[in-house]
Amino acid sequence: MHQLNKNIFITDFKVFGGVIMEHKKGREGFSSGIAAFFATLGSAVGLGNIWKFPYVVGENGGAAFLLIYFICIIFIGLPVMISEFYIGRKTRKNVMGALELLAPKRKWKSIGIISMLASYFIVFFYSSVGGWVYSYVFKAIKGDFYEVTSKSAQDEFVRTIIGPIPPIIWQVVVVTVVSLILALGVKNGIERITKTLMPILFILILICDIKALTLPGVGDSFKFLFKVDFSMLSGSVILMAMGLAFFKLSLGMGCMMTYGSYFTKKDNMMGTAAKVAVSDTIVSLLVGIAVFSAVFSFEMKPSSGPGLLFMTVPMVFSKLPFGTLLLLVFFILASIAATTAMTSMCEVVIAYYSEQRGMSRRKAVLLNAVIILGIGVFATLSADASSLLGKFTIFHMRLFDLFDFISSNILLPLGGILIAIFVGYVIPKEDIKKELSNEGKLKLDKLIDAYYVILRYVTPVLVFVVFLSSLGVMEKLIKLFS
Ligand code: TRP
């Protein structure tokens, strides 16, 4: 607490009998627990559920992978998410401001720097994929997916990513939509949009699943997702599952810290974290059931890789009765997911620009859009292997893959482990207990104790394994190609 007091004169906090209170005016936040839940879910549910989850589960053999993924969510995802919420809500500041306030040593501020770098690296390639998804909505409306064959599905995807102009235009469209939401502010923008769109997204997924239940492949899809075959497990499968857990729950880069800083002091942070993790997993499973039921009904392989969403899905869905309509529904839901997730990534830096750098929110949003498009365009152009930029590689990765690799495999695990160690070993336990239990109003003693033990002794060890393996992969890659 004395550490906090020391900073009082440079913050907008006041101390009343040792309890830190915030000035009411000046900073926006979510208006209720439900709003906080939907906003956080809007961040978690994204292209990760719709694009990454099905293909990664498909490539790694299904149920055994899922089981490991669930374990990662419980032992890594939840503790890191709760810790990020703690840092955010305790300080009610952007990532850099929060660490400045809480951290006794300047080195902890590196978490903030890692966070911001990771936000940008992810947004650079995420906005490309977001653009493809938007363009598929447009194509579905135009009726481009009528009677799709495997060849035409592939051609369509290649046309989508080949530049220079169309993918860039779609990227500009996505960034513009996200910027407009951000410019409206935390309450009028993020809160209102997620509260409206998340229930719609859920209904659209249910429509796809109801259709899936009528397909012959539905039994096989359940078997694939839920019948565990341990022979499929290997070291690399376990590591993949951990990486996916980070990406899925938007962890390790201050996203949940920033959103946590908008929670009210009445919100139950542990409850919100659990609800978000469970809901996000349900969304992934529902998308998985829809996708794999269609895939198995046409005797296709589930393991077709990143093209599953953009090639296999249009092909199999278009063969169903009302298939083109279903495709439209599916890509609309993917666009919603991509938009709300991207909004959350950008909010990390917007909060920083406006609170630490004193910019107006509008200026911050504009600057952010210019940076994303200025660099993200190169990621988009590099996705086309035949282009000039597609041939340009660093560590034998195209820019698109490099941005994904640096963020998911290096920066997120690094951010995650530092957050776990910081909250687990630097913050006094009493402080954590007080904040998580809302000054004792919530009776969560046993849960908080369990969280604390896992945070200190389980999470960092597991994350360390992911992190090392990422570096190992990098070394191998460098060796392999040098
Ligand atoms: N969770 C989102 C998804 O599944 C992506 C995302 C949003 C994210 N914010 C993040 C990933 C922060 C990592 C870190 O698509």
Coordinates of C-alpha atoms and ligand atoms in Angstrom, one line a residue:
M1 CA 0.0 0.0 0.0
H2 CA 2.8 2.5 0.8
Q3 CA 4.0 2.0 -2.7
L4 CA 0.7 3.1 -4.0
N5 CA 0.6 6.1 -1.6
K6 CA 3.9 7.3 -3.0
N7 CA 2.4 7.7 -6.3
I8 CA -0.7 9.5 -5.1
F9 CA 0.3 13.0 -6.3
I10 CA 0.7 11.9 -9.9
T11 CA -2.5 9.9 -10.1
D12 CA -6.1 10.7 -9.9
F13 CA -6.5 8.5 -6.7
K14 CA -7.3 9.6 -3.2
V15 CA -6.8 7.6 -0.1
F16 CA -9.5 7.3 2.5
G17 CA -8.4 5.4 5.6
G18 CA -6.1 3.2 3.5
V19 CA -8.7 2.4 0.9
I20 CA -8.0 3.7 -2.5
M21 CA -10.9 5.5 -4.1
E22 CA -11.1 6.8 -7.6
H23 CA -12.5 10.1 -8.7
K24 CA -15.9 9.5 -10.2
K25 CA -15.5 11.7 -13.2
G26 CA -13.1 11.5 -16.0
R27 CA -12.8 7.9 -16.8
E28 CA -15.3 5.8 -18.6
G29 CA -16.1 2.2 -17.7
F30 CA -18.7 -0.5 -18.3
S31 CA -22.0 0.2 -16.6
S32 CA -22.8 -3.2 -15.2
G33 CA -21.5 -6.8 -14.6
I34 CA -23.4 -8.0 -17.6
A35 CA -21.9 -5.3 -19.8
A36 CA -18.4 -6.3 -18.5
F37 CA -19.2 -10.0 -19.3
F38 CA -20.3 -9.3 -22.9
A39 CA -17.4 -7.0 -23.6
T40 CA -14.9 -9.5 -22.3
L41 CA -16.6 -12.3 -24.2
G42 CA -16.5 -10.1 -27.3
S43 CA -12.8 -10.0 -26.9
A44 CA -12.4 -13.7 -26.3
V45 CA -14.7 -14.9 -29.1
G46 CA -13.0 -14.1 -32.3
L47 CA -11.3 -15.6 -35.4
G48 CA -9.7 -17.9 -32.8
N49 CA -13.0 -19.8 -32.4
I50 CA -14.1 -19.8 -36.0
W51 CA -10.9 -19.9 -38.0
K52 CA -8.1 -21.3 -35.7
F53 CA -10.0 -23.6 -33.3
P54 CA -11.6 -25.9 -35.9
Y55 CA -8.5 -26.3 -38.0
V56 CA -6.1 -26.7 -35.1
V57 CA -8.4 -29.3 -33.5
G58 CA -8.8 -31.0 -36.9
E59 CA -5.0 -31.1 -37.5
N60 CA -4.3 -32.4 -34.0
G61 CA -6.7 -35.3 -33.9
G62 CA -9.7 -34.0 -32.1
A63 CA -10.8 -35.1 -28.6
A64 CA -7.4 -35.8 -27.0
F65 CA -6.2 -32.3 -28.0
L66 CA -9.4 -30.8 -26.7
L67 CA -8.9 -32.5 -23.3
I68 CA -5.4 -30.9 -23.0
Y69 CA -6.9 -27.6 -24.2
F70 CA -9.4 -27.7 -21.3
I71 CA -6.7 -28.4 -18.8
C72 CA -4.7 -25.4 -20.2
I73 CA -7.8 -23.2 -19.9
I74 CA -8.2 -24.2 -16.2
F75 CA -4.5 -24.0 -15.1
I76 CA -3.2 -21.2 -17.3
G77 CA -6.1 -19.3 -18.9
L78 CA -8.2 -18.7 -15.8
P79 CA -5.4 -17.7 -13.4
V80 CA -3.8 -15.3 -15.9
M81 CA -7.2 -13.8 -16.8
I82 CA -8.1 -13.3 -13.1
S83 CA -4.6 -11.7 -12.6
E84 CA -5.1 -9.3 -15.5
F85 CA -8.5 -8.3 -14.2
Y86 CA -7.0 -7.8 -10.8
I87 CA -4.3 -5.4 -12.1
G88 CA -6.8 -3.5 -14.3
R89 CA -9.5 -3.0 -11.8
K90 CA -7.3 -2.3 -8.8
T91 CA -5.6 0.6 -10.6
R92 CA -8.3 1.5 -13.1
K93 CA -5.6 2.6 -15.6
N94 CA -4.3 1.6 -18.9
V95 CA -1.6 -1.1 -19.0
M96 CA 1.4 1.3 -18.6
G97 CA -0.3 3.4 -16.0
A98 CA -1.4 0.4 -14.0
L99 CA 2.1 -1.1 -13.9
E100 CA 3.6 2.3 -13.0
L101 CA 1.2 2.4 -10.1
L102 CA 1.6 -1.1 -8.8
A103 CA 5.2 -2.1 -9.6
P104 CA 7.9 -1.4 -7.1
K105 CA 10.6 -1.8 -9.8
R106 CA 10.6 -0.2 -13.2
K107 CA 11.4 -3.5 -14.9
W108 CA 7.9 -4.7 -14.4
K109 CA 6.9 -2.0 -16.8
S110 CA 8.3 -4.2 -19.5
I111 CA 5.0 -6.1 -19.2
G112 CA 3.3 -3.0 -20.6
I113 CA 5.8 -2.6 -23.4
I114 CA 5.4 -6.3 -24.4
S115 CA 1.6 -5.9 -24.2
M116 CA 1.6 -3.0 -26.6
L117 CA 4.0 -4.6 -29.1
A118 CA 2.0 -7.8 -29.0
S119 CA -1.3 -5.9 -29.6
Y120 CA 0.2 -4.4 -32.8
F121 CA 1.8 -7.6 -34.1
I122 CA -1.5 -9.4 -33.7
V123 CA -3.6 -6.7 -35.1
F124 CA -1.4 -6.5 -38.2
F125 CA -2.3 -10.0 -39.4
Y126 CA -5.6 -10.3 -37.7
S127 CA -6.9 -7.3 -39.7
S128 CA -5.9 -9.1 -42.9
V129 CA -7.9 -12.3 -42.0
G130 CA -10.7 -10.0 -40.8
G131 CA -10.7 -8.4 -44.2
W132 CA -11.0 -11.9 -45.9
V133 CA -13.9 -12.7 -43.7
Y134 CA -15.7 -9.5 -44.5
S135 CA -15.1 -10.0 -48.2
Y136 CA -16.7 -13.5 -47.9
V137 CA -19.8 -12.0 -46.5
F138 CA -19.9 -9.8 -49.6
K139 CA -19.2 -12.7 -51.9
A140 CA -22.0 -14.8 -50.2
I141 CA -24.4 -11.9 -50.8
K142 CA -23.4 -11.7 -54.4
G143 CA -24.0 -15.4 -54.8
D144 CA -20.4 -16.4 -55.5
F145 CA -20.7 -19.6 -53.6
Y146 CA -23.3 -21.2 -55.7
E147 CA -22.3 -24.8 -56.5
V148 CA -18.7 -24.6 -55.3
T149 CA -16.2 -27.3 -56.3
S150 CA -13.0 -28.0 -54.5
K151 CA -11.1 -26.2 -57.4
S152 CA -13.4 -23.2 -57.4
A153 CA -13.2 -22.8 -53.6
Q154 CA -9.5 -22.8 -53.9
D155 CA -9.5 -20.3 -56.7
E156 CA -11.9 -18.0 -54.8
F157 CA -9.6 -18.0 -51.7
V158 CA -6.5 -17.3 -53.9
R159 CA -8.4 -14.4 -55.5
T160 CA -9.3 -13.2 -52.1
I161 CA -5.8 -13.0 -50.8
I162 CA -4.0 -12.0 -54.0
G163 CA -3.3 -8.3 -54.0
P164 CA -2.7 -5.7 -54.4
I165 CA -6.0 -3.8 -54.2
P166 CA -9.0 -6.0 -53.0
P167 CA -7.5 -7.4 -49.8
I168 CA -6.2 -4.0 -48.8
I169 CA -9.6 -2.4 -49.4
W170 CA -11.2 -5.0 -47.1
Q171 CA -8.5 -4.5 -44.5
V172 CA -9.3 -0.7 -44.6
V173 CA -13.0 -1.5 -44.2
V174 CA -12.4 -3.7 -41.1
V175 CA -10.0 -1.1 -39.5
T176 CA -12.6 1.6 -40.3
V177 CA -15.4 -0.3 -38.6
V178 CA -13.3 -1.1 -35.6
S179 CA -12.1 2.5 -35.4
L180 CA -15.7 3.9 -35.5
I181 CA -16.6 1.6 -32.6
L182 CA -13.6 2.7 -30.6
A183 CA -14.2 6.4 -31.3
L184 CA -17.6 6.1 -29.8
G185 CA -16.0 5.3 -26.5
V186 CA -16.0 2.6 -23.9
K187 CA -19.8 2.8 -23.0
N188 CA -21.3 3.9 -26.3
G189 CA -18.9 2.0 -28.4
I190 CA -17.5 -1.2 -26.9
E191 CA -20.2 -1.8 -24.4
R192 CA -23.2 -1.1 -26.7
I193 CA -21.8 -3.0 -29.6
T194 CA -20.8 -6.2 -27.7
K195 CA -24.1 -6.2 -25.8
T196 CA -26.0 -6.2 -29.0
L197 CA -23.8 -8.4 -31.2
M198 CA -22.8 -11.2 -28.8
P199 CA -26.4 -12.5 -28.4
I200 CA -26.9 -12.2 -32.2
L201 CA -23.7 -14.2 -32.7
F202 CA -24.9 -16.9 -30.4
I203 CA -28.2 -17.2 -32.3
L204 CA -26.4 -17.4 -35.6
I205 CA -24.2 -20.2 -34.3
L206 CA -27.3 -22.0 -33.1
I207 CA -28.9 -21.7 -36.5
C208 CA -25.8 -23.4 -38.0
D209 CA -25.9 -26.1 -35.4
I210 CA -29.6 -26.9 -35.8
K211 CA -28.8 -27.4 -39.5
A212 CA -25.8 -29.5 -38.6
L213 CA -28.0 -31.8 -36.4
T214 CA -29.9 -32.8 -39.5
L215 CA -26.7 -33.9 -41.4
P216 CA -25.5 -37.5 -41.6
G217 CA -22.0 -36.5 -40.4
V218 CA -23.2 -35.2 -37.0
G219 CA -22.5 -38.5 -35.2
D220 CA -18.9 -38.6 -36.6
S221 CA -18.4 -35.0 -35.6
F222 CA -19.4 -35.7 -32.0
K223 CA -17.1 -38.8 -32.0
F224 CA -14.2 -36.7 -33.4
L225 CA -14.7 -34.0 -30.7
F226 CA -15.4 -36.0 -27.7
K227 CA -14.1 -39.6 -28.0
V228 CA -10.6 -39.3 -26.6
D229 CA -7.9 -41.3 -28.2
F230 CA -4.7 -40.9 -26.2
S231 CA -2.5 -42.3 -28.9
M232 CA -2.8 -38.9 -30.7
L233 CA -1.1 -37.1 -27.9
S234 CA 2.5 -35.8 -28.3
G235 CA 4.6 -33.0 -26.9
S236 CA 3.9 -30.7 -29.8
V237 CA 0.1 -31.3 -29.5
I238 CA 0.2 -30.3 -25.9
L239 CA 2.2 -27.1 -26.8
M240 CA -0.3 -26.2 -29.5
A241 CA -3.1 -26.5 -27.0
M242 CA -1.4 -24.1 -24.6
G243 CA -0.8 -21.6 -27.3
L244 CA -4.4 -21.7 -28.5
A245 CA -5.6 -21.2 -24.9
F246 CA -3.6 -17.9 -24.7
F247 CA -4.8 -16.7 -28.0
K248 CA -8.4 -17.7 -27.4
L249 CA -8.8 -16.0 -24.1
S250 CA -7.0 -12.8 -25.3
L251 CA -4.3 -13.2 -22.6
G252 CA -0.7 -12.1 -22.2
M253 CA -1.0 -8.7 -23.8
G254 CA -3.0 -6.5 -21.5
C255 CA -6.3 -6.9 -23.2
M256 CA -8.0 -8.3 -20.1
M257 CA -6.1 -5.8 -18.0
T258 CA -7.5 -2.9 -20.0
Y259 CA -11.1 -4.3 -19.9
G260 CA -10.7 -5.2 -16.2
S261 CA -9.9 -1.5 -15.6
Y262 CA -13.4 -0.7 -16.9
F263 CA -15.2 -3.1 -14.5
T264 CA -17.2 -1.6 -11.6
K265 CA -16.0 -2.3 -8.1
K266 CA -19.1 -4.5 -7.6
D267 CA -18.2 -7.0 -10.3
N268 CA -17.2 -10.5 -9.4
M269 CA -14.0 -10.8 -11.3
M270 CA -13.5 -14.5 -10.6
G271 CA -17.0 -15.2 -11.7
T272 CA -16.7 -13.2 -14.8
A273 CA -13.5 -15.0 -15.7
A274 CA -15.1 -18.4 -15.3
K275 CA -18.2 -17.4 -17.2
V276 CA -16.1 -16.0 -20.1
A277 CA -13.9 -19.1 -20.3
V278 CA -16.9 -21.5 -20.2
S279 CA -18.9 -19.4 -22.8
D280 CA -15.9 -19.0 -25.1
T281 CA -15.3 -22.8 -25.0
I282 CA -19.0 -23.5 -25.7
V283 CA -18.8 -21.2 -28.7
S284 CA -15.7 -23.0 -30.0
L285 CA -17.4 -26.4 -29.6
L286 CA -20.6 -25.2 -31.3
V287 CA -18.6 -23.9 -34.2
G288 CA -16.6 -27.1 -34.3
I289 CA -19.8 -29.3 -34.4
A290 CA -21.2 -27.2 -37.3
V291 CA -18.0 -27.3 -39.3
F292 CA -17.1 -31.0 -38.7
S293 CA -20.7 -32.3 -39.2
A294 CA -20.6 -30.7 -42.6
V295 CA -17.1 -31.9 -43.3
F296 CA -17.8 -35.5 -42.3
S297 CA -21.1 -35.5 -44.2
F298 CA -19.2 -35.0 -47.4
E299 CA -16.5 -37.4 -46.4
M300 CA -13.9 -34.7 -46.4
K301 CA -10.8 -34.7 -44.1
P302 CA -11.0 -32.5 -40.9
S303 CA -7.3 -31.8 -41.2
S304 CA -7.2 -29.4 -44.1
G305 CA -5.4 -26.7 -42.2
P306 CA -5.9 -22.9 -42.2
G307 CA -7.9 -23.1 -45.4
L308 CA -10.7 -25.0 -43.5
L309 CA -12.7 -21.8 -43.0
F310 CA -12.1 -20.3 -46.4
M311 CA -12.1 -23.3 -48.7
T312 CA -13.6 -26.4 -47.1
V313 CA -16.5 -24.6 -45.3
P314 CA -17.8 -22.8 -48.5
M315 CA -17.5 -26.0 -50.4
V316 CA -19.4 -28.3 -48.0
F317 CA -21.9 -25.7 -46.9
S318 CA -22.8 -24.8 -50.5
K319 CA -23.8 -28.4 -51.1
L320 CA -26.5 -28.2 -48.4
P321 CA -30.1 -27.2 -48.9
F322 CA -30.2 -23.4 -48.2
G323 CA -26.4 -23.7 -48.2
T324 CA -25.7 -20.3 -49.6
L325 CA -27.9 -18.7 -47.0
L326 CA -26.1 -20.7 -44.3
L327 CA -22.8 -19.6 -45.6
L328 CA -23.9 -16.0 -45.4
V329 CA -25.0 -16.6 -41.8
F330 CA -21.7 -18.3 -41.0
F331 CA -19.5 -15.5 -42.4
I332 CA -21.6 -12.8 -40.8
L333 CA -21.0 -14.5 -37.4
A334 CA -17.3 -14.7 -38.2
S335 CA -17.3 -11.0 -39.1
I336 CA -19.0 -10.1 -35.8
A337 CA -16.4 -12.2 -33.9
A338 CA -13.5 -10.7 -35.7
T339 CA -14.7 -7.1 -35.2
T340 CA -15.3 -7.3 -31.4
A341 CA -12.0 -9.2 -30.8
M342 CA -10.1 -6.6 -32.9
T343 CA -11.7 -3.8 -31.0
S344 CA -10.4 -5.2 -27.7
M345 CA -6.8 -5.5 -29.1
C346 CA -6.9 -1.9 -30.2
E347 CA -8.4 -0.6 -26.9
V348 CA -5.1 -1.6 -25.2
V349 CA -3.2 1.1 -27.1
I350 CA -6.0 3.6 -27.4
A351 CA -6.2 3.7 -23.6
Y352 CA -2.5 4.2 -23.4
Y353 CA -2.4 7.0 -26.0
S354 CA -5.2 8.8 -24.4
E355 CA -4.3 8.4 -20.7
Q356 CA -0.6 8.3 -20.7
R357 CA 0.1 10.5 -23.7
G358 CA -2.8 12.9 -23.2
M359 CA -4.2 12.5 -26.7
S360 CA -7.9 12.9 -27.3
R361 CA -9.7 9.6 -27.9
R362 CA -10.4 10.5 -31.5
K363 CA -6.8 11.4 -32.2
A364 CA -5.7 8.2 -30.5
V365 CA -8.1 6.1 -32.7
L366 CA -6.9 7.8 -35.8
L367 CA -3.2 7.3 -35.0
N368 CA -3.9 3.7 -34.2
A369 CA -5.7 3.2 -37.5
V370 CA -2.9 4.8 -39.4
I371 CA -0.3 2.6 -37.7
I372 CA -2.3 -0.6 -38.3
L373 CA -2.9 0.1 -42.0
G374 CA 0.6 1.5 -42.5
I375 CA 2.3 -1.7 -41.4
G376 CA -0.6 -4.2 -41.7
V377 CA -0.8 -3.6 -45.4
F378 CA 2.6 -5.3 -45.7
A379 CA 1.2 -8.4 -43.8
T380 CA -1.7 -8.5 -46.2
L381 CA 0.4 -8.3 -49.3
S382 CA 2.8 -10.9 -48.0
A383 CA 0.0 -13.5 -47.6
D384 CA 0.2 -14.0 -51.3
A385 CA 3.2 -16.2 -51.9
S386 CA 3.5 -15.2 -55.5
S387 CA 3.9 -11.5 -54.8
L388 CA 7.1 -9.6 -54.4
L389 CA 6.4 -9.3 -50.6
G390 CA 5.4 -12.9 -50.4
K391 CA 8.9 -13.9 -51.5
F392 CA 10.5 -11.6 -48.9
T393 CA 11.1 -13.7 -45.7
I394 CA 12.7 -13.2 -42.3
F395 CA 13.8 -16.4 -40.6
H396 CA 12.1 -18.0 -43.6
M397 CA 8.7 -16.7 -42.6
R398 CA 6.6 -14.3 -44.6
L399 CA 5.7 -11.1 -42.8
F400 CA 2.2 -12.5 -42.2
D401 CA 3.5 -15.6 -40.5
L402 CA 6.2 -13.7 -38.8
F403 CA 3.7 -11.4 -37.1
D404 CA 1.7 -14.4 -36.0
F405 CA 4.8 -16.2 -34.8
I406 CA 6.3 -13.3 -32.8
S407 CA 3.0 -12.5 -31.1
S408 CA 1.5 -15.9 -30.4
N409 CA 4.6 -17.8 -29.7
I410 CA 6.9 -15.3 -28.1
L411 CA 5.1 -12.2 -26.8
L412 CA 1.9 -13.8 -25.4
P413 CA 3.6 -16.5 -23.4
L414 CA 6.3 -14.0 -22.2
G415 CA 3.6 -11.5 -21.1
G416 CA 1.6 -14.3 -19.5
I417 CA 4.5 -15.7 -17.4
L418 CA 5.5 -12.2 -16.3
I419 CA 1.9 -11.4 -15.3
A420 CA 1.6 -14.6 -13.3
I421 CA 4.9 -14.0 -11.5
F422 CA 4.2 -10.3 -10.9
V423 CA 0.8 -10.9 -9.3
G424 CA 1.8 -14.2 -7.6
Y425 CA 5.1 -13.0 -6.1
V426 CA 5.2 -9.2 -6.0
I427 CA 1.7 -8.2 -5.0
P428 CA 0.8 -9.0 -1.3
K429 CA -1.7 -11.8 -1.0
E430 CA -3.9 -9.7 1.3
D431 CA -4.3 -7.1 -1.5
I432 CA -5.3 -9.7 -4.0
K433 CA -7.8 -11.2 -1.5
K434 CA -9.3 -7.8 -0.8
E435 CA -9.7 -6.9 -4.5
L436 CA -11.0 -10.3 -5.7
S437 CA -13.5 -10.5 -2.8
N438 CA -14.6 -6.9 -3.3
E439 CA -13.4 -5.9 0.2
G440 CA -14.8 -9.1 1.7
K441 CA -18.3 -8.7 0.3
L442 CA -17.9 -11.9 -1.8
K443 CA -17.3 -15.1 0.0
L444 CA -14.6 -16.5 -2.2
D445 CA -11.9 -17.4 0.3
K446 CA -11.4 -21.0 -0.7
L447 CA -11.5 -20.2 -4.5
I448 CA -9.0 -17.3 -4.0
D449 CA -6.7 -19.6 -2.1
A450 CA -6.8 -22.2 -4.9
Y451 CA -6.2 -19.5 -7.5
Y452 CA -3.3 -18.2 -5.6
V453 CA -1.6 -21.6 -5.3
I454 CA -2.1 -22.4 -8.9
L455 CA -0.9 -18.9 -10.0
R456 CA 2.3 -19.3 -8.0
Y457 CA 3.2 -22.9 -8.6
V458 CA 1.5 -24.3 -11.6
T459 CA 0.8 -21.5 -14.2
P460 CA 4.4 -20.2 -14.5
V461 CA 5.9 -23.7 -14.8
L462 CA 3.4 -24.6 -17.6
V463 CA 3.8 -21.3 -19.4
F464 CA 7.6 -21.6 -19.2
V465 CA 7.3 -24.9 -21.0
V466 CA 5.3 -23.3 -23.8
F467 CA 7.7 -20.4 -24.0
L468 CA 10.8 -22.6 -24.2
S469 CA 9.2 -24.7 -26.8
S470 CA 8.5 -21.6 -28.9
L471 CA 12.1 -20.6 -28.7
G472 CA 13.0 -24.2 -29.5
V473 CA 10.9 -24.1 -32.6
M474 CA 12.6 -20.9 -33.6
E475 CA 16.0 -22.3 -33.1
K476 CA 15.1 -25.4 -35.1
L477 CA 13.7 -23.2 -37.9
I478 CA 16.9 -21.1 -38.0
K479 CA 19.1 -24.2 -38.0
L480 CA 16.9 -25.9 -40.6
F481 CA 17.2 -23.1 -43.1
S482 CA 20.6 -21.6 -42.4
Ligands
TRP1 N1 -9.3 -14.0 -28.5 C1 -9.5 -13.5 -29.8 C2 -9.8 -14.7 -30.8 O1 -10.0 -15.7 -30.4 C3 -8.3 -12.8 -30.4 C4 -7.8 -11.8 -29.4 C5 -8.4 -10.6 -29.0 C6 -6.5 -11.9 -28.8 N2 -7.6 -10.0 -28.1 C7 -6.4 -10.7 -28.0 C8 -5.5 -12.8 -28.8 C9 -5.3 -10.5 -27.2 C10 -4.4 -12.6 -28.0 C11 -4.3 -11.5 -27.2 O2 -9.8 -14.5 -31.9

